Amino acid sequence: NSDSKTEAAPATFDGIDQYTVDKKLFHPSLYEARVIKNEEELKILRFANQVSSAAHIHVMQKVRPGMMEYQMEADFLHHCYYNGGMRFASYTCICGCGPNAAVLHYGHAGAPNNRKLGDSEVTLNDMGCEYYCYASDITCSFPVCGAFSAEQRDIYEAVLDANLRVMKTMAPGVSWVEMHQLAERTIAEHLLRLGYLRGSIDDIVAAEIPGLFMPHGLGHLMGIDTHDVGGYPEGVPRFK
């Protein structure tokens, strides 16, 4: 895997030594073929994301203080299966309320979605279902009680602004790294304006402070499975 650097054992069979085997050719050829989706694949991906988006809205409408995080997960999965025939989630559902929302990849077996939703808290739901292995991956945050506090709204709008700026700037030929840096800088500008950070924006970015609030990449390729192939092809340096 050109992203995680995980390696799988190559296929073998009795008599393979009678053939000339190039173990470096197939992988780049495969992911180059998969990176570009045809129109039928795009239809399936749109369907998976449309059903999952509707399921997120359904969950938002049903959430009430005092519910459990796992009830949001259950409602989401049922909606996707009942309305879209999507039996499987693309990944383990993440339903983090209050402090759990700040835990990257919360919700797995070691940290199940088992906290009660507080009235004044924000919940972060990261869930998506798959259709014939074509995945969706959608994250949204919203207040349990239905209304943001002033502080919650400030942070929400900082992330929203980063999201909108990146989408406005994206185009063929634009660097993925530059989009990541744009998102980090946008969030840092908001935190500076709100008084959570001090100093000049250039110094803050140079000191890599934004990475403390966004300790992950901007995004990932999605298609056949949640993280589709792509990553770092040969000759492309890893962004640090």
Coordinates of N, CA and C in Angstrom, one line a residue:
N1 N 0.9 -1.2 0.0 CA 0.0 0.0 0.0 C 0.9 1.2 0.0
S2 N 0.7 2.1 -1.0 CA 1.6 3.2 -1.1 C 1.4 4.3 -0.1
D3 N 0.3 4.2 0.6 CA 0.0 5.2 1.7 C 0.5 4.7 3.0
S4 N 0.0 3.5 3.5 CA 0.4 2.9 4.8 C 1.7 2.2 4.8
K5 N 2.2 1.9 3.6 CA 3.4 1.1 3.4 C 3.2 -0.4 3.9
T6 N 2.0 -0.8 4.1 CA 1.7 -2.2 4.4 C 1.9 -3.1 3.2
E7 N 2.6 -4.2 3.4 CA 2.9 -5.1 2.3 C 2.1 -6.4 2.5
A8 N 1.6 -6.9 1.4 CA 1.0 -8.2 1.4 C 1.9 -9.2 0.7
A9 N 1.8 -10.5 1.1 CA 2.6 -11.5 0.5 C 2.2 -11.8 -1.0
P10 N 3.1 -11.8 -1.9 CA 2.7 -12.0 -3.3 C 2.2 -13.4 -3.5
A11 N 1.3 -13.5 -4.5 CA 0.7 -14.8 -4.9 C 1.8 -15.8 -5.3
T12 N 1.6 -17.0 -5.1 CA 2.6 -18.1 -5.5 C 1.9 -19.4 -5.8
F13 N 2.5 -20.2 -6.5 CA 2.0 -21.5 -6.8 C 3.1 -22.4 -7.2
D14 N 2.9 -23.7 -7.2 CA 3.9 -24.7 -7.6 C 4.3 -24.5 -9.0
G15 N 5.6 -24.3 -9.3 CA 6.1 -24.1 -10.6 C 6.2 -22.7 -11.0
I16 N 6.0 -21.8 -10.1 CA 6.1 -20.3 -10.5 C 7.5 -20.0 -10.9
D17 N 8.5 -20.7 -10.4 CA 9.9 -20.4 -10.7 C 10.2 -20.7 -12.2
Q18 N 9.3 -21.3 -12.9 CA 9.5 -21.5 -14.3 C 9.1 -20.2 -15.2
Y19 N 8.6 -19.2 -14.5 CA 8.1 -18.0 -15.2 C 9.0 -16.8 -14.7
T20 N 9.0 -15.8 -15.6 CA 9.6 -14.6 -15.2 C 8.6 -13.7 -14.5
V21 N 8.8 -13.4 -13.2 CA 7.8 -12.6 -12.4 C 8.3 -11.2 -12.1
D22 N 7.5 -10.2 -12.4 CA 7.9 -8.9 -12.1 C 6.9 -8.5 -10.9
K23 N 7.4 -8.4 -9.7 CA 6.6 -8.1 -8.5 C 6.4 -6.6 -8.3
K24 N 7.0 -5.8 -9.2 CA 6.8 -4.3 -9.0 C 5.9 -3.7 -10.0
L25 N 5.5 -4.4 -11.1 CA 4.7 -3.8 -12.2 C 3.2 -3.8 -11.9
F26 N 2.7 -4.9 -11.3 CA 1.3 -5.0 -11.2 C 0.6 -3.9 -10.3
H27 N 1.2 -3.7 -9.1 CA 0.6 -2.7 -8.2 C 0.3 -1.4 -8.7
P28 N 1.4 -0.7 -9.3 CA 1.1 0.7 -9.8 C 0.1 0.6 -11.0
S29 N 0.1 -0.4 -11.8 CA -0.8 -0.6 -12.9 C -2.2 -0.7 -12.4
L30 N -2.4 -1.5 -11.3 CA -3.7 -1.7 -10.7 C -4.3 -0.4 -10.2
Y31 N -3.5 0.3 -9.3 CA -4.1 1.4 -8.7 C -4.3 2.6 -9.7
E32 N -3.5 2.6 -10.8 CA -3.7 3.6 -11.8 C -5.1 3.4 -12.5
A33 N -5.4 2.1 -12.7 CA -6.6 1.7 -13.3 C -7.8 2.0 -12.4
R34 N -7.7 1.8 -11.1 CA -8.8 2.0 -10.2 C -9.0 3.4 -9.8
V35 N -8.0 4.2 -9.9 CA -8.1 5.6 -9.5 C -9.1 6.4 -10.3
I36 N -9.3 6.0 -11.6 CA -10.3 6.7 -12.4 C -11.5 5.8 -12.5
K37 N -12.6 6.3 -12.1 CA -13.9 5.5 -12.1 C -14.7 5.8 -13.4
N38 N -15.3 4.7 -13.9 CA -16.1 4.9 -15.1 C -17.5 5.4 -14.6
E39 N -18.4 5.6 -15.6 CA -19.7 6.2 -15.3 C -20.6 5.3 -14.4
E40 N -20.5 4.0 -14.7 CA -21.3 3.1 -13.9 C -20.8 3.1 -12.4
E41 N -19.5 3.1 -12.2 CA -19.0 3.1 -10.9 C -19.4 4.4 -10.2
L42 N -19.4 5.5 -10.9 CA -19.8 6.8 -10.3 C -21.2 6.8 -9.9
K43 N -22.1 6.1 -10.7 CA -23.5 6.0 -10.3 C -23.6 5.2 -9.0
I44 N -22.9 4.2 -8.8 CA -23.0 3.4 -7.6 C -22.5 4.2 -6.4
L45 N -21.4 4.9 -6.6 CA -20.8 5.8 -5.5 C -21.8 6.9 -5.1
R46 N -22.4 7.5 -6.1 CA -23.5 8.5 -5.8 C -24.6 7.9 -5.0
F47 N -25.1 6.7 -5.4 CA -26.1 6.1 -4.7 C -25.8 5.8 -3.2
A48 N -24.6 5.3 -3.0 CA -24.1 5.0 -1.7 C -24.1 6.2 -0.8
N49 N -23.6 7.3 -1.4 CA -23.5 8.6 -0.7 C -24.9 9.3 -0.5
Q50 N -25.8 9.1 -1.4 CA -27.1 9.7 -1.3 C -27.9 9.0 -0.2
V51 N -27.8 7.7 -0.1 CA -28.5 6.9 0.9 C -27.9 7.3 2.3
S52 N -26.6 7.3 2.4 CA -25.9 7.6 3.6 C -26.1 9.0 4.1
S53 N -26.2 9.9 3.2 CA -26.5 11.3 3.5 C -27.9 11.4 4.1
A54 N -28.9 10.7 3.5 CA -30.2 10.7 4.0 C -30.3 10.1 5.4
A55 N -29.5 9.1 5.6 CA -29.4 8.4 6.9 C -28.9 9.4 8.0
H56 N -27.9 10.2 7.6 CA -27.4 11.1 8.6 C -28.5 12.1 9.0
I57 N -29.2 12.6 8.0 CA -30.3 13.6 8.3 C -31.3 12.9 9.2
H58 N -31.7 11.7 8.9 CA -32.6 10.9 9.7 C -32.1 10.8 11.2
V59 N -30.9 10.6 11.4 CA -30.3 10.5 12.7 C -30.4 11.9 13.4
M60 N -30.0 12.9 12.7 CA -30.1 14.3 13.3 C -31.6 14.6 13.8
Q61 N -32.5 14.2 13.0 CA -33.9 14.5 13.3 C -34.4 13.7 14.5
K62 N -33.8 12.6 14.8 CA -34.3 11.7 15.9 C -33.5 11.9 17.2
V63 N -32.3 12.6 17.1 CA -31.5 12.7 18.3 C -32.2 13.5 19.4
R64 N -32.0 13.0 20.6 CA -32.5 13.8 21.8 C -31.6 13.6 22.9
P65 N -31.4 14.6 23.8 CA -30.6 14.4 25.0 C -31.0 13.2 25.8
G66 N -30.0 12.4 26.3 CA -30.3 11.2 27.1 C -30.2 10.0 26.3
M67 N -30.2 10.1 24.9 CA -30.0 8.9 24.1 C -28.6 8.5 24.2
M68 N -28.2 7.3 23.8 CA -26.9 6.7 23.8 C -26.3 6.9 22.4
E69 N -25.0 7.0 22.4 CA -24.3 7.1 21.1 C -24.6 5.9 20.2
Y70 N -24.7 4.7 20.7 CA -24.9 3.6 19.9 C -26.3 3.6 19.3
Q71 N -27.2 4.3 19.8 CA -28.6 4.5 19.2 C -28.5 5.2 17.9
M72 N -27.6 6.2 17.9 CA -27.4 6.9 16.6 C -26.8 6.0 15.5
E73 N -25.9 5.2 16.0 CA -25.3 4.2 15.0 C -26.4 3.2 14.5
A74 N -27.2 2.7 15.5 CA -28.2 1.8 15.1 C -29.2 2.4 14.1
D75 N -29.7 3.6 14.4 CA -30.6 4.3 13.5 C -30.0 4.5 12.1
F76 N -28.7 4.8 12.0 CA -28.1 5.0 10.8 C -28.0 3.7 10.0
L77 N -27.5 2.7 10.6 CA -27.4 1.4 9.9 C -28.7 0.9 9.4
H78 N -29.8 1.0 10.3 CA -31.1 0.5 9.9 C -31.6 1.3 8.7
H79 N -31.4 2.6 8.7 CA -31.9 3.4 7.6 C -31.3 3.1 6.3
C80 N -30.0 2.8 6.3 CA -29.2 2.5 5.1 C -29.7 1.1 4.5
Y81 N -29.9 0.2 5.4 CA -30.3 -1.2 5.0 C -31.7 -1.2 4.5
Y82 N -32.6 -0.5 5.3 CA -34.0 -0.5 5.0 C -34.4 0.2 3.8
N83 N -33.7 1.3 3.5 CA -34.0 2.2 2.4 C -33.1 2.0 1.2
G84 N -31.9 1.4 1.4 CA -31.0 1.3 0.3 C -30.5 -0.1 0.0
G85 N -30.9 -1.0 0.9 CA -30.3 -2.4 0.7 C -28.8 -2.5 1.0
M86 N -28.3 -1.5 1.7 CA -26.9 -1.4 2.0 C -26.7 -2.1 3.4
R87 N -26.3 -3.4 3.3 CA -26.2 -4.2 4.4 C -25.0 -3.9 5.3
F88 N -23.9 -3.4 4.7 CA -22.7 -3.3 5.5 C -22.2 -1.8 5.5
A89 N -21.6 -1.5 6.7 CA -21.0 -0.2 6.8 C -19.6 -0.2 6.1
S90 N -19.2 0.9 5.6 CA -17.9 1.0 5.0 C -16.8 0.9 6.0
Y91 N -17.1 1.2 7.3 CA -16.1 1.1 8.4 C -16.9 1.2 9.7
T92 N -16.3 0.9 10.8 CA -17.0 1.0 12.0 C -17.5 2.4 12.3
C93 N -18.8 2.5 12.6 CA -19.4 3.8 12.8 C -18.8 4.5 14.0
I94 N -18.6 5.8 13.8 CA -18.0 6.7 14.9 C -19.1 7.7 15.3
C95 N -19.5 7.5 16.5 CA -20.6 8.5 17.1 C -20.0 9.0 18.4
G96 N -19.4 10.1 18.3 CA -18.7 10.7 19.5 C -19.4 11.9 20.0
C97 N -19.9 11.9 21.2 CA -20.5 13.1 21.8 C -19.6 13.7 22.9
G98 N -19.7 15.0 23.0 CA -18.8 15.7 24.0 C -17.4 15.5 23.8
P99 N -16.6 15.0 24.8 CA -15.2 14.8 24.6 C -14.8 13.7 23.7
N100 N -15.7 12.8 23.5 CA -15.5 11.7 22.6 C -15.3 12.1 21.1
A101 N -15.9 13.3 20.8 CA -15.8 13.8 19.4 C -14.4 14.2 19.1
A102 N -13.5 14.4 20.1 CA -12.2 14.8 19.8 C -11.2 13.6 19.7
V103 N -11.8 12.4 19.8 CA -10.9 11.1 19.7 C -11.0 10.6 18.3
L104 N -9.8 10.6 17.7 CA -9.8 10.2 16.3 C -10.1 8.7 16.2
H105 N -11.0 8.3 15.3 CA -11.5 6.9 15.1 C -12.1 6.3 16.4
Y106 N -12.7 7.1 17.2 CA -13.5 6.6 18.3 C -14.6 5.7 17.8
G107 N -15.0 4.8 18.6 CA -16.2 4.0 18.2 C -15.8 2.5 17.9
H108 N -14.6 2.2 17.9 CA -14.2 0.8 17.6 C -14.4 -0.1 18.8
A109 N -14.1 -1.4 18.7 CA -14.4 -2.3 19.8 C -13.8 -1.9 21.1
G110 N -12.6 -1.3 21.1 CA -12.0 -0.9 22.3 C -12.6 0.3 22.9
A111 N -13.3 1.1 22.2 CA -14.0 2.3 22.6 C -15.3 2.4 22.0
P112 N -16.3 1.6 22.4 CA -17.6 1.5 21.8 C -18.4 2.8 21.9
N113 N -19.4 3.0 21.1 CA -20.2 4.2 21.1 C -21.2 4.1 22.3
N114 N -20.7 4.2 23.5 CA -21.6 3.9 24.7 C -21.8 5.1 25.7
R115 N -21.6 6.3 25.2 CA -21.8 7.5 26.1 C -23.2 8.1 25.9
K116 N -23.8 8.6 27.0 CA -25.1 9.2 26.9 C -24.9 10.6 26.4
L117 N -25.8 11.1 25.5 CA -25.8 12.4 24.9 C -26.2 13.4 25.9
G118 N -25.4 14.4 26.1 CA -25.7 15.5 27.0 C -26.4 16.7 26.3
D119 N -27.2 17.4 27.0 CA -28.1 18.4 26.4 C -27.2 19.5 25.8
S120 N -26.1 19.9 26.4 CA -25.4 21.0 25.9 C -24.2 20.7 25.0
E121 N -24.1 19.4 24.6 CA -23.0 18.9 23.9 C -23.2 18.9 22.4
V122 N -22.0 18.8 21.7 CA -22.0 18.6 20.2 C -21.6 17.1 20.0
T123 N -22.3 16.5 19.0 CA -21.9 15.2 18.7 C -21.3 15.1 17.3
L124 N -20.3 14.3 17.1 CA -19.7 14.1 15.8 C -20.0 12.7 15.3
N125 N -20.7 12.6 14.2 CA -21.0 11.3 13.6 C -20.2 11.1 12.3
D126 N -19.4 10.1 12.2 CA -18.6 9.7 11.1 C -19.1 8.3 10.6
M127 N -20.0 8.3 9.7 CA -20.6 7.0 9.3 C -20.8 7.0 7.8
G128 N -20.7 5.8 7.2 CA -21.0 5.6 5.8 C -21.3 4.2 5.5
C129 N -22.2 3.9 4.6 CA -22.5 2.5 4.2 C -21.9 2.3 2.8
E130 N -21.8 1.0 2.5 CA -21.2 0.6 1.2 C -22.3 -0.2 0.4
Y131 N -22.2 -0.1 -1.0 CA -23.0 -0.8 -1.9 C -22.2 -1.5 -2.9
Y132 N -22.2 -2.9 -2.8 CA -21.3 -3.7 -3.6 C -19.9 -3.3 -3.5
C133 N -19.5 -3.0 -2.3 CA -18.1 -2.6 -2.0 C -17.7 -1.2 -2.3
Y134 N -18.6 -0.5 -2.9 CA -18.4 0.9 -3.2 C -18.8 1.8 -2.0
A135 N -17.9 2.6 -1.5 CA -18.0 3.1 -0.2 C -18.6 4.5 -0.1
S136 N -19.1 4.9 1.0 CA -19.3 6.3 1.4 C -18.7 6.6 2.7
D137 N -18.3 7.8 2.9 CA -17.6 8.2 4.2 C -18.0 9.7 4.4
I138 N -18.9 9.9 5.4 CA -19.5 11.2 5.7 C -19.4 11.5 7.1
T139 N -18.9 12.7 7.4 CA -18.8 13.2 8.8 C -19.6 14.5 9.0
C140 N -20.3 14.6 10.1 CA -21.1 15.8 10.4 C -21.1 16.0 11.9
S141 N -21.2 17.3 12.3 CA -21.3 17.6 13.7 C -22.5 18.5 13.9
F142 N -23.2 18.3 15.0 CA -24.4 19.1 15.3 C -24.7 19.1 16.8
P143 N -25.4 20.1 17.3 CA -25.7 20.1 18.7 C -26.8 19.2 19.1
V144 N -26.6 18.5 20.2 CA -27.7 17.5 20.6 C -29.0 18.2 20.8
C145 N -29.0 19.4 21.4 CA -30.2 20.1 21.8 C -30.9 20.8 20.6
G146 N -30.1 20.9 19.5 CA -30.7 21.5 18.3 C -30.2 22.9 18.0
A147 N -29.4 23.5 19.0 CA -28.9 24.9 18.8 C -27.5 25.0 19.4
F148 N -26.6 25.6 18.6 CA -25.2 25.8 19.0 C -25.2 26.9 20.0
S149 N -24.2 26.7 21.0 CA -23.8 27.8 21.8 C -22.9 28.7 21.0
A150 N -22.6 29.9 21.4 CA -21.8 30.9 20.7 C -20.4 30.2 20.4
E151 N -19.8 29.6 21.4 CA -18.5 29.0 21.2 C -18.5 27.9 20.3
Q152 N -19.6 27.0 20.4 CA -19.7 25.9 19.5 C -19.9 26.3 18.0
R153 N -20.7 27.4 17.8 CA -20.9 27.9 16.5 C -19.6 28.4 15.9
D154 N -18.8 29.1 16.7 CA -17.5 29.7 16.2 C -16.6 28.6 15.6
I155 N -16.5 27.5 16.4 CA -15.6 26.4 15.9 C -16.2 25.7 14.7
Y156 N -17.5 25.5 14.7 CA -18.2 24.8 13.6 C -18.0 25.6 12.3
E157 N -18.1 27.0 12.4 CA -18.0 27.8 11.2 C -16.5 27.9 10.8
A158 N -15.6 27.7 11.7 CA -14.2 27.7 11.3 C -13.9 26.5 10.4
V159 N -14.4 25.3 10.8 CA -14.2 24.1 10.0 C -15.0 24.2 8.7
L160 N -16.2 24.8 8.8 CA -17.0 24.9 7.5 C -16.3 25.8 6.5
D161 N -15.7 26.9 7.0 CA -15.0 27.8 6.1 C -13.9 27.1 5.4
A162 N -13.1 26.3 6.2 CA -12.0 25.6 5.6 C -12.5 24.6 4.5
N163 N -13.6 24.0 4.8 CA -14.2 23.0 3.9 C -14.6 23.8 2.6
L164 N -15.3 24.9 2.7 CA -15.8 25.6 1.5 C -14.6 26.2 0.7
R165 N -13.6 26.7 1.4 CA -12.5 27.3 0.7 C -11.7 26.2 -0.1
V166 N -11.6 25.0 0.5 CA -10.9 23.9 -0.3 C -11.8 23.5 -1.5
M167 N -13.1 23.4 -1.3 CA -13.9 22.9 -2.4 C -13.9 24.0 -3.5
K168 N -13.8 25.3 -3.2 CA -13.8 26.3 -4.2 C -12.5 26.4 -4.9
T169 N -11.4 26.0 -4.3 CA -10.1 26.0 -4.9 C -9.7 24.8 -5.6
M170 N -10.4 23.7 -5.3 CA -10.0 22.4 -6.0 C -10.3 22.5 -7.5
A171 N -9.3 21.9 -8.3 CA -9.4 21.9 -9.7 C -8.4 20.9 -10.2
P172 N -8.5 20.4 -11.4 CA -7.5 19.5 -12.0 C -6.1 20.2 -12.0
G173 N -5.1 19.5 -11.5 CA -3.8 20.1 -11.4 C -3.4 20.8 -10.1
V174 N -4.4 21.0 -9.3 CA -4.1 21.6 -8.0 C -3.5 20.6 -7.0
S175 N -2.5 21.0 -6.3 CA -1.8 20.1 -5.4 C -2.6 19.8 -4.2
W176 N -2.7 18.5 -3.9 CA -3.4 18.0 -2.7 C -2.7 18.6 -1.4
V177 N -1.4 18.7 -1.4 CA -0.7 19.2 -0.3 C -1.1 20.7 0.0
E178 N -1.2 21.5 -1.1 CA -1.6 22.9 -1.0 C -3.0 23.0 -0.4
M179 N -3.9 22.0 -0.8 CA -5.3 22.1 -0.2 C -5.3 21.7 1.3
H180 N -4.4 20.8 1.7 CA -4.3 20.5 3.1 C -3.8 21.8 3.9
Q181 N -2.8 22.4 3.3 CA -2.2 23.6 3.9 C -3.3 24.7 4.0
L182 N -4.1 24.9 3.0 CA -5.1 25.9 2.9 C -6.1 25.6 4.1
A183 N -6.5 24.4 4.3 CA -7.5 24.0 5.3 C -6.9 24.3 6.7
E184 N -5.6 24.0 6.9 CA -5.0 24.2 8.2 C -4.9 25.7 8.5
R185 N -4.5 26.5 7.4 CA -4.3 27.9 7.6 C -5.7 28.6 7.9
T186 N -6.7 28.2 7.2 CA -8.0 28.7 7.4 C -8.5 28.5 8.9
I187 N -8.3 27.3 9.4 CA -8.7 27.0 10.8 C -7.9 27.9 11.7
A188 N -6.6 28.0 11.5 CA -5.7 28.8 12.3 C -6.1 30.3 12.3
E189 N -6.5 30.8 11.2 CA -7.0 32.2 11.1 C -8.2 32.4 12.0
H190 N -9.1 31.5 12.0 CA -10.3 31.6 12.8 C -9.9 31.5 14.3
L191 N -9.1 30.6 14.7 CA -8.7 30.4 16.1 C -7.9 31.6 16.6
L192 N -7.2 32.2 15.7 CA -6.4 33.4 16.0 C -7.4 34.6 16.3
R193 N -8.4 34.7 15.4 CA -9.4 35.8 15.5 C -10.2 35.6 16.8
L194 N -10.5 34.4 17.1 CA -11.3 34.1 18.3 C -10.5 34.2 19.6
G195 N -9.2 34.3 19.5 CA -8.4 34.5 20.7 C -7.9 33.2 21.3
Y196 N -8.1 32.1 20.6 CA -7.5 30.8 21.1 C -6.0 30.7 20.8
L197 N -5.6 31.5 19.8 CA -4.1 31.5 19.5 C -3.6 32.9 19.5
R198 N -2.3 33.1 19.7 CA -1.7 34.4 19.7 C -0.5 34.4 18.8
G199 N -0.2 35.6 18.3 CA 1.0 35.7 17.4 C 0.5 36.0 16.0
S200 N 1.4 36.0 15.0 CA 1.1 36.2 13.6 C 0.7 34.9 13.0
I201 N -0.2 34.9 12.0 CA -0.6 33.7 11.3 C 0.5 33.0 10.7
D202 N 1.5 33.7 10.1 CA 2.7 33.1 9.5 C 3.5 32.3 10.5
D203 N 3.7 32.9 11.7 CA 4.5 32.2 12.7 C 3.8 31.0 13.3
I204 N 2.5 31.1 13.4 CA 1.6 30.0 13.9 C 1.7 28.8 12.9
V205 N 1.6 29.1 11.6 CA 1.7 28.1 10.6 C 3.1 27.5 10.6
A206 N 4.1 28.3 10.6 CA 5.5 27.9 10.6 C 5.8 26.9 11.8
A207 N 5.2 27.2 12.9 CA 5.4 26.4 14.1 C 4.6 25.1 14.1
E208 N 3.8 24.9 13.0 CA 3.0 23.7 12.8 C 1.9 23.6 13.9
I209 N 1.5 24.7 14.5 CA 0.4 24.7 15.5 C -0.9 24.2 15.0
P210 N -1.3 24.5 13.7 CA -2.6 24.0 13.2 C -2.7 22.5 13.2
G211 N -1.5 21.8 13.1 CA -1.5 20.3 13.2 C -2.0 19.8 14.5
L212 N -2.0 20.6 15.5 CA -2.5 20.1 16.8 C -4.0 20.0 16.8
F213 N -4.6 20.8 16.0 CA -6.1 20.8 15.9 C -6.6 20.0 14.7
M214 N -5.7 19.6 13.8 CA -6.1 18.8 12.7 C -5.0 17.7 12.5
P215 N -4.9 16.8 13.4 CA -3.8 15.8 13.4 C -4.0 14.6 12.4
H216 N -4.4 15.0 11.2 CA -4.6 14.0 10.2 C -4.6 14.7 8.8
G217 N -4.6 13.9 7.8 CA -4.6 14.5 6.4 C -6.0 15.1 6.1
L218 N -6.0 15.9 5.0 CA -7.2 16.6 4.6 C -8.3 15.6 4.2
G219 N -7.9 14.5 3.6 CA -8.9 13.5 3.1 C -8.2 12.3 2.5
H220 N -8.9 11.5 1.8 CA -8.4 10.3 1.2 C -9.2 10.0 0.0
L221 N -8.7 9.2 -0.9 CA -9.4 8.7 -2.1 C -10.4 7.7 -1.6
M222 N -11.6 7.7 -2.2 CA -12.7 6.8 -1.8 C -13.3 6.1 -3.1
G223 N -13.6 4.9 -2.9 CA -14.2 4.2 -4.1 C -14.5 2.8 -3.7
I224 N -13.7 1.8 -4.1 CA -13.8 0.4 -3.7 C -13.1 0.3 -2.3
D225 N -13.9 0.4 -1.3 CA -13.5 0.5 0.1 C -13.3 1.9 0.5
T226 N -13.3 2.2 1.8 CA -13.2 3.6 2.3 C -12.0 4.3 1.8
H227 N -10.9 3.7 1.9 CA -9.6 4.3 1.4 C -9.2 3.5 0.1
D228 N -9.5 4.1 -1.0 CA -9.2 3.4 -2.2 C -7.7 3.7 -2.6
V229 N -7.3 3.0 -3.6 CA -5.8 3.1 -4.0 C -5.5 4.5 -4.4
G230 N -4.2 4.8 -4.5 CA -3.7 6.1 -4.9 C -2.5 6.4 -4.0
G231 N -2.8 7.0 -2.9 CA -1.7 7.2 -1.9 C -0.5 8.0 -2.5
Y232 N 0.6 7.4 -2.4 CA 1.9 8.1 -2.9 C 2.5 7.3 -4.0
P233 N 2.2 7.5 -5.2 CA 2.9 6.8 -6.3 C 4.4 7.1 -6.3
E234 N 5.1 6.2 -7.0 CA 6.5 6.3 -7.0 C 6.9 7.7 -7.6
G235 N 7.8 8.4 -6.9 CA 8.3 9.7 -7.3 C 7.6 10.8 -6.6
V236 N 6.5 10.6 -5.8 CA 5.8 11.6 -5.1 C 6.2 11.5 -3.7
P237 N 6.8 12.6 -3.1 CA 7.3 12.5 -1.7 C 6.1 12.6 -0.8
R238 N 6.2 12.0 0.4 CA 5.2 12.0 1.4 C 5.2 13.3 2.1
F239 N 4.0 13.9 2.3 CA 3.9 15.3 2.9 C 4.1 15.1 4.4
K240 N 4.9 16.0 5.0 CA 5.2 16.0 6.4 C 4.8 17.3 7.0

